[in-house]
Coordinates of C-alpha atoms in Angstrom, one line a residue:
M175 CA 11.1 -49.1 10.5
N176 CA 10.4 -47.0 7.5
V177 CA 12.7 -44.2 6.6
L178 CA 9.7 -42.0 5.1
G179 CA 7.8 -42.8 8.2
I180 CA 10.5 -41.4 10.2
L181 CA 10.9 -38.2 7.9
A182 CA 7.2 -37.6 7.5
S183 CA 6.9 -35.5 10.8
I184 CA 10.2 -33.4 10.1
T185 CA 9.8 -32.6 6.6
F186 CA 6.7 -30.2 7.2
I187 CA 8.2 -27.1 5.7
G188 CA 8.3 -28.8 2.3
M189 CA 4.7 -29.4 2.3
G190 CA 3.8 -26.1 4.2
A191 CA 0.5 -25.4 5.6
P192 CA -2.1 -23.3 3.2
Q193 CA -1.0 -19.6 3.2
D194 CA -4.4 -18.5 4.9
A195 CA -4.1 -21.1 7.6
S196 CA -0.6 -20.3 8.8
N197 CA 0.1 -16.6 7.7
Q198 CA -3.0 -15.2 9.0
G199 CA -3.1 -17.0 12.4
L200 CA 0.4 -15.4 13.5
D201 CA -0.8 -12.2 11.5
A202 CA -3.9 -12.0 13.6
L203 CA -1.9 -12.4 16.8
V204 CA 0.2 -9.6 15.9
A205 CA -2.4 -7.4 15.2
E206 CA -3.9 -7.9 18.4
A207 CA -0.7 -7.3 20.3
L208 CA -0.3 -3.9 18.2
A209 CA -3.9 -3.0 19.5
E210 CA -3.7 -4.1 22.9
N211 CA -0.2 -4.1 24.3
P212 CA 0.2 -1.5 26.9
R213 CA 3.5 -0.5 26.1
I214 CA 2.2 0.6 22.6
V215 CA -0.9 2.5 24.5
A216 CA 1.9 4.3 26.8
G217 CA 3.9 5.1 23.7
A218 CA 0.7 6.9 22.0
E219 CA 0.0 8.8 25.3
R220 CA 3.6 10.1 25.2
I221 CA 3.0 11.7 21.6
R222 CA 0.0 13.5 23.1
A223 CA 1.9 14.8 26.0
A224 CA 4.8 15.9 23.7
E225 CA 2.1 17.6 21.2
A226 CA 0.8 19.6 24.5
R227 CA 4.1 20.7 25.2
A228 CA 4.7 21.7 22.0
T229 CA 1.5 23.7 21.7
S230 CA 2.5 25.6 24.9
S231 CA 6.0 26.0 24.3
G232 CA 5.1 28.6 21.6
T233 CA 2.9 31.1 23.5
R234 CA 4.1 34.3 25.5
P235 CA 3.9 34.3 29.4
D236 CA 0.3 35.2 30.6
P237 CA -0.3 38.8 31.4
V238 CA -0.3 39.8 34.9
L239 CA -3.3 41.9 36.4
S240 CA -2.4 43.8 39.7
L241 CA -4.5 45.6 42.0
A242 CA -2.9 48.0 44.8
L243 CA -3.9 50.2 47.5
R244 CA -0.9 52.4 48.5
N245 CA -0.1 54.7 51.3
F246 CA -3.3 53.9 53.3
P247 CA -3.1 55.7 56.5
V248 CA -3.1 53.2 59.7
A249 CA -3.7 55.9 62.5
E250 CA -6.6 57.7 60.9
P251 CA -8.1 55.3 58.1
G252 CA -9.7 56.6 55.3
F253 CA -9.2 58.1 51.6
E254 CA -8.7 61.8 52.5
D255 CA -4.9 61.7 52.7
F256 CA -3.8 62.9 49.5
M257 CA -0.9 60.2 49.6
T258 CA -3.5 57.5 49.4
M259 CA -3.7 55.8 45.7
K260 CA -5.9 53.1 44.4
S261 CA -4.2 51.5 41.3
I262 CA -4.8 48.9 38.7
G263 CA -2.1 47.4 36.4
L264 CA -1.4 45.3 33.6
S265 CA 2.0 43.7 32.8
Q266 CA 3.5 41.4 30.1
S267 CA 6.8 39.6 29.8
L268 CA 7.9 39.7 26.2
P269 CA 10.6 37.2 25.3
Y270 CA 13.3 38.3 22.8
P271 CA 12.1 37.9 19.0
G272 CA 13.1 34.5 17.9
K273 CA 13.1 32.7 21.2
L274 CA 9.7 31.5 21.3
S275 CA 9.7 30.0 17.6
L276 CA 13.0 28.2 18.9
A277 CA 11.3 26.8 21.9
Q278 CA 8.2 25.5 20.0
D279 CA 11.0 24.0 17.0
A280 CA 12.6 22.0 20.1
A281 CA 9.3 20.8 21.4
R282 CA 8.3 19.9 17.8
G283 CA 11.4 18.0 17.5
E284 CA 10.5 16.0 20.7
V285 CA 6.9 15.2 19.1
R286 CA 8.7 13.8 16.0
A287 CA 11.3 11.7 18.3
A288 CA 8.3 10.3 20.4
T289 CA 6.5 9.3 16.8
A290 CA 9.4 7.5 15.9
A291 CA 10.0 6.0 19.3
L292 CA 6.4 4.5 18.9
Q293 CA 7.0 3.0 15.6
E294 CA 10.1 1.7 17.2
L295 CA 8.1 0.2 19.7
R296 CA 5.6 -1.3 17.6
L297 CA 8.3 -3.0 15.6
S298 CA 9.8 -4.5 18.8
V299 CA 6.5 -5.8 19.9
V300 CA 5.7 -7.4 16.5
R301 CA 9.3 -8.9 16.6
E302 CA 8.8 -10.3 20.4
V303 CA 5.5 -11.8 19.4
R304 CA 6.8 -13.3 16.3
Q305 CA 9.9 -14.6 18.0
T306 CA 8.1 -16.0 21.1
Y307 CA 5.4 -17.6 18.9
H308 CA 8.3 -19.5 16.8
E309 CA 9.7 -20.4 20.1
L310 CA 6.3 -22.0 20.9
V311 CA 6.3 -23.7 17.5
F312 CA 9.8 -25.4 18.6
V313 CA 8.7 -26.5 21.9
D314 CA 5.6 -28.2 20.3
R315 CA 7.6 -29.9 17.5
A316 CA 10.5 -30.9 19.9
L317 CA 7.7 -32.6 22.3
A318 CA 6.4 -34.5 19.1
V319 CA 9.9 -35.7 18.5
V320 CA 10.3 -36.8 22.0
A321 CA 6.9 -38.7 22.0
R322 CA 7.9 -40.3 18.9
H323 CA 11.2 -41.7 20.0
A324 CA 9.8 -42.4 23.2
G325 CA 7.7 -44.9 21.4
V326 CA 10.6 -46.1 19.3
L327 CA 12.5 -46.6 22.6
S328 CA 9.6 -48.2 24.1
A329 CA 9.7 -51.0 21.8
L330 CA 13.2 -51.6 21.8
V331 CA 13.1 -51.8 25.6
G332 CA 10.4 -54.5 25.1
T333 CA 12.8 -56.3 22.8
A334 CA 15.8 -56.4 25.3
D335 CA 13.3 -57.5 28.2
V336 CA 12.4 -60.4 26.1
R337 CA 16.1 -61.3 25.1
Y338 CA 17.2 -60.6 28.7
A339 CA 14.6 -63.2 29.9
V340 CA 15.9 -65.8 27.5
G341 CA 19.3 -65.0 28.0
T342 CA 20.4 -63.5 24.9
A343 CA 20.8 -60.1 26.1
G344 CA 22.5 -58.6 28.9
Q345 CA 21.1 -56.8 32.1
E346 CA 23.3 -53.6 30.8
D347 CA 21.2 -53.4 27.8
V348 CA 17.9 -53.2 29.7
L349 CA 19.3 -50.6 32.3
Q350 CA 20.7 -48.5 29.6
A351 CA 17.4 -48.5 27.8
Q352 CA 15.8 -47.5 30.7
V353 CA 18.2 -44.7 31.3
E354 CA 17.3 -43.6 27.8
T355 CA 13.6 -43.4 28.4
A356 CA 14.1 -41.6 31.9
A357 CA 16.2 -39.0 29.8
L358 CA 13.4 -38.5 27.3
A359 CA 10.8 -38.3 30.3
D360 CA 12.9 -35.5 31.5
E361 CA 13.3 -33.7 28.2
A362 CA 9.5 -34.0 28.0
V363 CA 9.2 -32.2 31.5
R364 CA 11.7 -29.3 30.7
L365 CA 10.0 -28.8 27.5
T366 CA 6.5 -28.8 28.8
E367 CA 7.7 -26.2 31.5
R368 CA 9.3 -24.0 29.0
R369 CA 6.0 -24.0 27.0
R370 CA 4.3 -22.5 30.2
V371 CA 6.7 -19.8 30.5
L372 CA 6.6 -19.1 26.7
L373 CA 2.8 -18.9 26.9
S374 CA 3.0 -16.5 29.8
I375 CA 5.3 -14.3 28.0
F376 CA 3.4 -14.3 24.8
N377 CA 0.0 -13.2 26.4
C378 CA 1.6 -10.6 28.4
L379 CA 2.5 -9.4 24.8
L380 CA -1.2 -9.3 24.1
D381 CA -2.4 -8.1 27.3
C382 CA -4.2 -11.3 28.1
P383 CA -4.2 -13.6 31.1
P384 CA -1.1 -15.6 31.3
A385 CA -2.7 -19.0 31.1
T386 CA -4.7 -18.0 28.1
P387 CA -4.3 -21.3 25.8
L388 CA -2.6 -21.0 22.2
D389 CA -2.9 -24.1 20.5
D390 CA -2.3 -25.4 16.9
V391 CA 0.9 -23.1 16.5
A392 CA 2.7 -23.8 13.0
V393 CA 5.4 -22.6 11.0
P394 CA 4.1 -19.6 8.8
Y395 CA 4.0 -20.3 5.2
R396 CA 6.1 -17.5 4.3
I397 CA 9.1 -19.3 6.4
A398 CA 8.3 -22.7 5.1
S399 CA 8.3 -21.3 1.5
A400 CA 11.7 -19.4 2.1
L401 CA 13.4 -22.7 3.5
T402 CA 12.3 -24.9 0.5
R403 CA 13.9 -22.8 -2.1
P404 CA 15.4 -24.4 -4.2
V405 CA 12.8 -27.2 -5.0
G406 CA 14.2 -30.4 -4.7
R407 CA 17.9 -31.1 -3.9
P408 CA 19.4 -27.7 -2.8
S409 CA 22.7 -26.7 -4.4
F410 CA 25.6 -24.5 -3.2
V411 CA 27.1 -21.5 -4.9
S412 CA 30.4 -23.4 -5.0
L413 CA 32.3 -26.2 -4.2
D414 CA 34.1 -24.7 -1.6
P415 CA 33.7 -25.6 2.1
G416 CA 31.4 -23.1 3.7
A417 CA 29.6 -22.1 0.6
R418 CA 26.1 -20.9 0.8
V419 CA 22.8 -22.6 -0.6
A420 CA 22.1 -21.1 -4.0
D421 CA 18.9 -19.3 -4.8
S422 CA 18.5 -17.3 -1.5
P423 CA 14.9 -16.0 -0.7
L424 CA 16.7 -12.8 1.1
R425 CA 17.1 -9.4 -0.4
P426 CA 21.0 -8.5 -1.1
L427 CA 22.8 -7.6 2.0
D428 CA 24.0 -4.2 0.3
E429 CA 20.4 -3.1 -0.3
L430 CA 19.3 -4.1 3.3
L431 CA 22.5 -2.1 4.7
D432 CA 21.0 1.0 2.7
V433 CA 17.5 0.5 3.7
V434 CA 18.1 0.1 7.3
V435 CA 19.7 3.7 7.8
V436 CA 16.5 5.1 5.9
N437 CA 13.9 3.2 7.3
S438 CA 14.9 2.5 10.9
P439 CA 12.9 4.5 13.5
T440 CA 15.7 4.3 15.9
I441 CA 17.7 6.4 13.5
H442 CA 14.5 8.7 13.1
V443 CA 14.4 9.4 16.8
H444 CA 18.2 10.2 16.9
E445 CA 17.6 12.5 13.7
A446 CA 14.5 14.2 15.5
R447 CA 16.4 14.6 18.8
I448 CA 19.3 16.1 17.2
E449 CA 17.1 18.7 15.5
A450 CA 15.4 19.3 18.8
Q451 CA 18.8 20.0 20.2
R452 CA 19.9 22.4 17.5
A453 CA 16.9 24.5 18.5
R454 CA 18.0 24.5 22.0
L455 CA 21.5 25.2 21.1
E456 CA 20.4 28.2 19.0
L457 CA 18.0 29.5 22.0
A458 CA 20.7 28.8 24.4
Q459 CA 23.2 31.1 22.3
K460 CA 20.3 34.0 22.3
A461 CA 19.9 33.5 26.2
H462 CA 22.1 36.8 26.8
L463 CA 19.6 38.7 24.7
P464 CA 17.2 40.6 27.0
D465 CA 13.3 39.5 27.6
F466 CA 11.2 42.8 28.3
D467 CA 8.7 43.3 31.0
I468 CA 6.1 45.9 30.2
A469 CA 3.7 47.5 32.7
L470 CA 0.7 49.7 32.4
T471 CA -0.6 51.2 35.6
Y472 CA -3.7 53.5 36.4
A473 CA -3.9 55.1 39.7
Q474 CA -6.5 57.3 41.4
R475 CA -6.4 59.7 44.3
D476 CA -9.6 61.5 45.7
N477 CA -9.5 65.0 45.2
R478 CA -6.4 64.6 42.9
T479 CA -5.6 64.0 39.4
D480 CA -5.6 60.5 38.0
M481 CA -2.3 59.2 37.1
I482 CA -0.9 56.5 34.3
S483 CA 2.5 55.1 34.9
L484 CA 4.5 52.8 32.0
S485 CA 7.3 51.2 32.6
L486 CA 9.9 48.9 30.8
A487 CA 12.1 46.3 32.6
V488 CA 15.3 44.8 31.0
P489 CA 17.6 42.1 32.9
L490 CA 21.1 42.9 32.9
P491 CA 23.2 39.9 31.8
L492 CA 26.1 40.9 34.2
S493 CA 27.3 36.9 34.9
R494 CA 26.7 36.2 31.2
G495 CA 30.2 34.3 31.1
A496 CA 29.2 32.1 34.1
R497 CA 25.5 31.7 33.2
Q498 CA 24.2 32.1 29.5
D499 CA 27.6 31.3 28.1
A500 CA 27.7 28.1 30.2
W501 CA 24.3 27.2 28.9
A502 CA 25.5 27.6 25.3
A503 CA 28.4 25.4 25.9
E504 CA 26.4 22.8 27.4
A505 CA 23.7 22.6 24.7
Q506 CA 26.7 22.7 22.2
A507 CA 28.2 19.5 24.0
E508 CA 24.8 17.7 24.0
L509 CA 24.5 18.5 20.5
A510 CA 27.9 16.8 19.8
G511 CA 27.0 13.9 22.2
L512 CA 23.9 13.2 19.9
A513 CA 25.4 13.4 16.8
A514 CA 28.2 11.1 17.9
E515 CA 25.6 8.5 19.3
H516 CA 23.7 8.5 16.2
R517 CA 26.8 7.5 14.0
A518 CA 27.7 4.8 16.3
H519 CA 24.1 3.7 16.4
A520 CA 23.8 3.8 12.5
N521 CA 26.9 1.7 12.3
G522 CA 26.0 -0.8 15.1
L523 CA 22.8 -1.2 13.1
Q524 CA 24.6 -2.0 9.9
A525 CA 26.8 -4.5 11.9
R526 CA 23.9 -5.8 13.2
V527 CA 22.1 -6.4 9.9
A528 CA 25.1 -8.0 8.3
Q529 CA 25.3 -10.5 11.3
L530 CA 21.7 -11.4 11.2
Y531 CA 22.1 -11.9 7.4
A532 CA 25.1 -14.2 7.9
D533 CA 23.2 -16.1 10.5
L534 CA 20.1 -16.5 8.2
E535 CA 22.1 -18.1 5.6
K536 CA 24.1 -20.1 7.8
D537 CA 20.8 -21.7 9.0
R538 CA 19.8 -22.1 5.4
S539 CA 23.0 -24.2 4.6
S540 CA 23.0 -25.9 7.8
L541 CA 19.1 -27.1 7.1
A542 CA 20.2 -28.0 3.6
L543 CA 23.2 -30.3 4.9
L544 CA 20.8 -31.6 7.7
T545 CA 17.9 -32.5 5.4
T546 CA 19.6 -34.1 2.4
G547 CA 22.7 -35.7 4.2
M548 CA 22.6 -36.3 8.1
L549 CA 18.9 -36.9 8.6
P550 CA 18.1 -39.3 5.7
Q551 CA 21.5 -41.3 6.5
E552 CA 20.8 -41.4 10.1
S553 CA 17.3 -42.7 9.4
A554 CA 18.7 -45.2 7.1
A555 CA 21.2 -46.4 9.5
L556 CA 18.6 -46.6 12.1
Q557 CA 16.2 -48.7 9.8
A558 CA 19.2 -51.1 9.2
A559 CA 20.3 -51.4 12.9
T560 CA 16.6 -52.1 14.0
A561 CA 16.6 -54.5 11.2
S562 CA 19.7 -56.4 12.1
F563 CA 18.8 -56.1 15.8
G564 CA 15.6 -57.9 15.1
V565 CA 17.6 -61.1 13.7
A566 CA 20.3 -60.6 16.5
S567 CA 22.9 -59.7 14.1
T568 CA 23.3 -56.0 15.6
D569 CA 23.9 -55.4 19.4
F570 CA 21.6 -53.5 21.3
Q571 CA 24.2 -50.4 22.1
T572 CA 24.5 -49.9 18.4
V573 CA 20.6 -49.6 17.7
L574 CA 20.3 -47.2 21.0
A575 CA 23.3 -45.0 19.7
T576 CA 21.8 -44.7 16.4
Q577 CA 18.2 -43.8 17.6
T578 CA 19.8 -41.2 19.8
A579 CA 21.8 -39.5 17.3
L580 CA 18.4 -39.6 15.0
F581 CA 16.6 -37.9 17.8
Q582 CA 19.2 -35.0 18.3
Y583 CA 19.3 -34.5 14.4
E584 CA 15.5 -34.0 14.4
T585 CA 15.6 -31.8 17.1
S586 CA 18.3 -29.8 15.6
Y587 CA 16.2 -29.5 12.5
H588 CA 13.4 -27.9 14.5
R589 CA 15.9 -25.6 16.4
L590 CA 17.4 -24.4 12.9
V591 CA 14.0 -23.7 11.3
T592 CA 13.0 -21.8 14.8
D593 CA 16.3 -19.8 14.6
F594 CA 15.7 -18.9 11.0
A595 CA 12.3 -17.5 11.7
K596 CA 13.8 -15.7 14.9
N597 CA 16.5 -14.3 13.2
L598 CA 14.4 -13.0 10.3
A599 CA 11.7 -11.5 12.7
E600 CA 14.8 -9.5 14.3
L601 CA 16.1 -8.5 10.6
E602 CA 12.7 -7.2 9.5
Q603 CA 12.3 -5.1 12.9
L604 CA 15.7 -3.4 12.2
V605 CA 15.1 -2.6 8.6
A606 CA 11.3 -1.8 9.2
D607 CA 10.8 -3.6 5.9
E608 CA 10.0 -7.1 4.3
V609 CA 13.5 -9.0 3.9
L610 CA 12.2 -12.1 2.0
R611 CA 12.0 -11.6 -1.8

């Protein structure tokens, strides 16, 4: 068994598909999701609703037209009685100066919050599309590993059967080989069903029927390029245990920690809501200031002089301490709570960015150790064990154990590539910017 043949299918990130073949495929799917995802459509409609509320919040109440017939006699109907009066009136409520502008400021803050929330949602959908796509890539690669090792195991089973038939191997070798074959078949079933679930999730993100096929998924070029730095055998930043691989493709962590508090749409949502709440607080503090109701009425009586009435009504805040002051206290508490949540969220975002950054560097280091150490060494061990087994100098259990270990290392390789891609997708969602240099 040739070592290079074993490694050929697991070093694909070093060869990388052409950029237009790998990046554009995923980019096109992301663009489709951004255009079709129902949650994004709903977010855009929420902005329209907030804009409509902002438009109406700055307008005065509609004037009221009133028509009245007063003191009409019931016993002797008619308009001859001097008390009978016909009137028409117009009244208007006038909020205290400044209240309408504050209400509109609060509504405009909600428009800004809805706009930032839509951007946050768009980034979330992009992350979900990319992470689900990368998980599909892993499943397909893992299925390929299962199929290849099943072929190797089948050849070993055939050899064990022949040796058992001629009495040079025990039945336990044949049975153990059959158990390992069944285990691979079970893994293939699990991965196949997992792919169906992932495909359904992916299609839902694109608002497509769940069973819509998605074939030929591949690791995007930008991920492959990032994971093949440096070219050749990777070096570490120091000889200390746990040292990171040198020549990181990631932007510096300090830079990303600064970027996240500036770019994050979630931060922008909080900031907009805080601004809106400040306007509501100022409005609540003016709640005790009176609004005015002005009314003008024209009245007509037969054979009598026409009359005009003008009235001004002002509410008296007799329960200010229990009502208007309570509104202001409520608004103040809401503002303080929003500010505290904002600080907590900013701190949480930076902590998550640091965690994801560490996970990405861990994935790079683990891949470097796997591809330069464990994989080639285990492949060479399997090649040597298989050759020895062919001349009956190595027992079957040793070959089987080596083959199983290689299978696990290959699967771990693809898992690490996928974890790197998924963590990168989440980090780029949080900072709302490119992370790779």
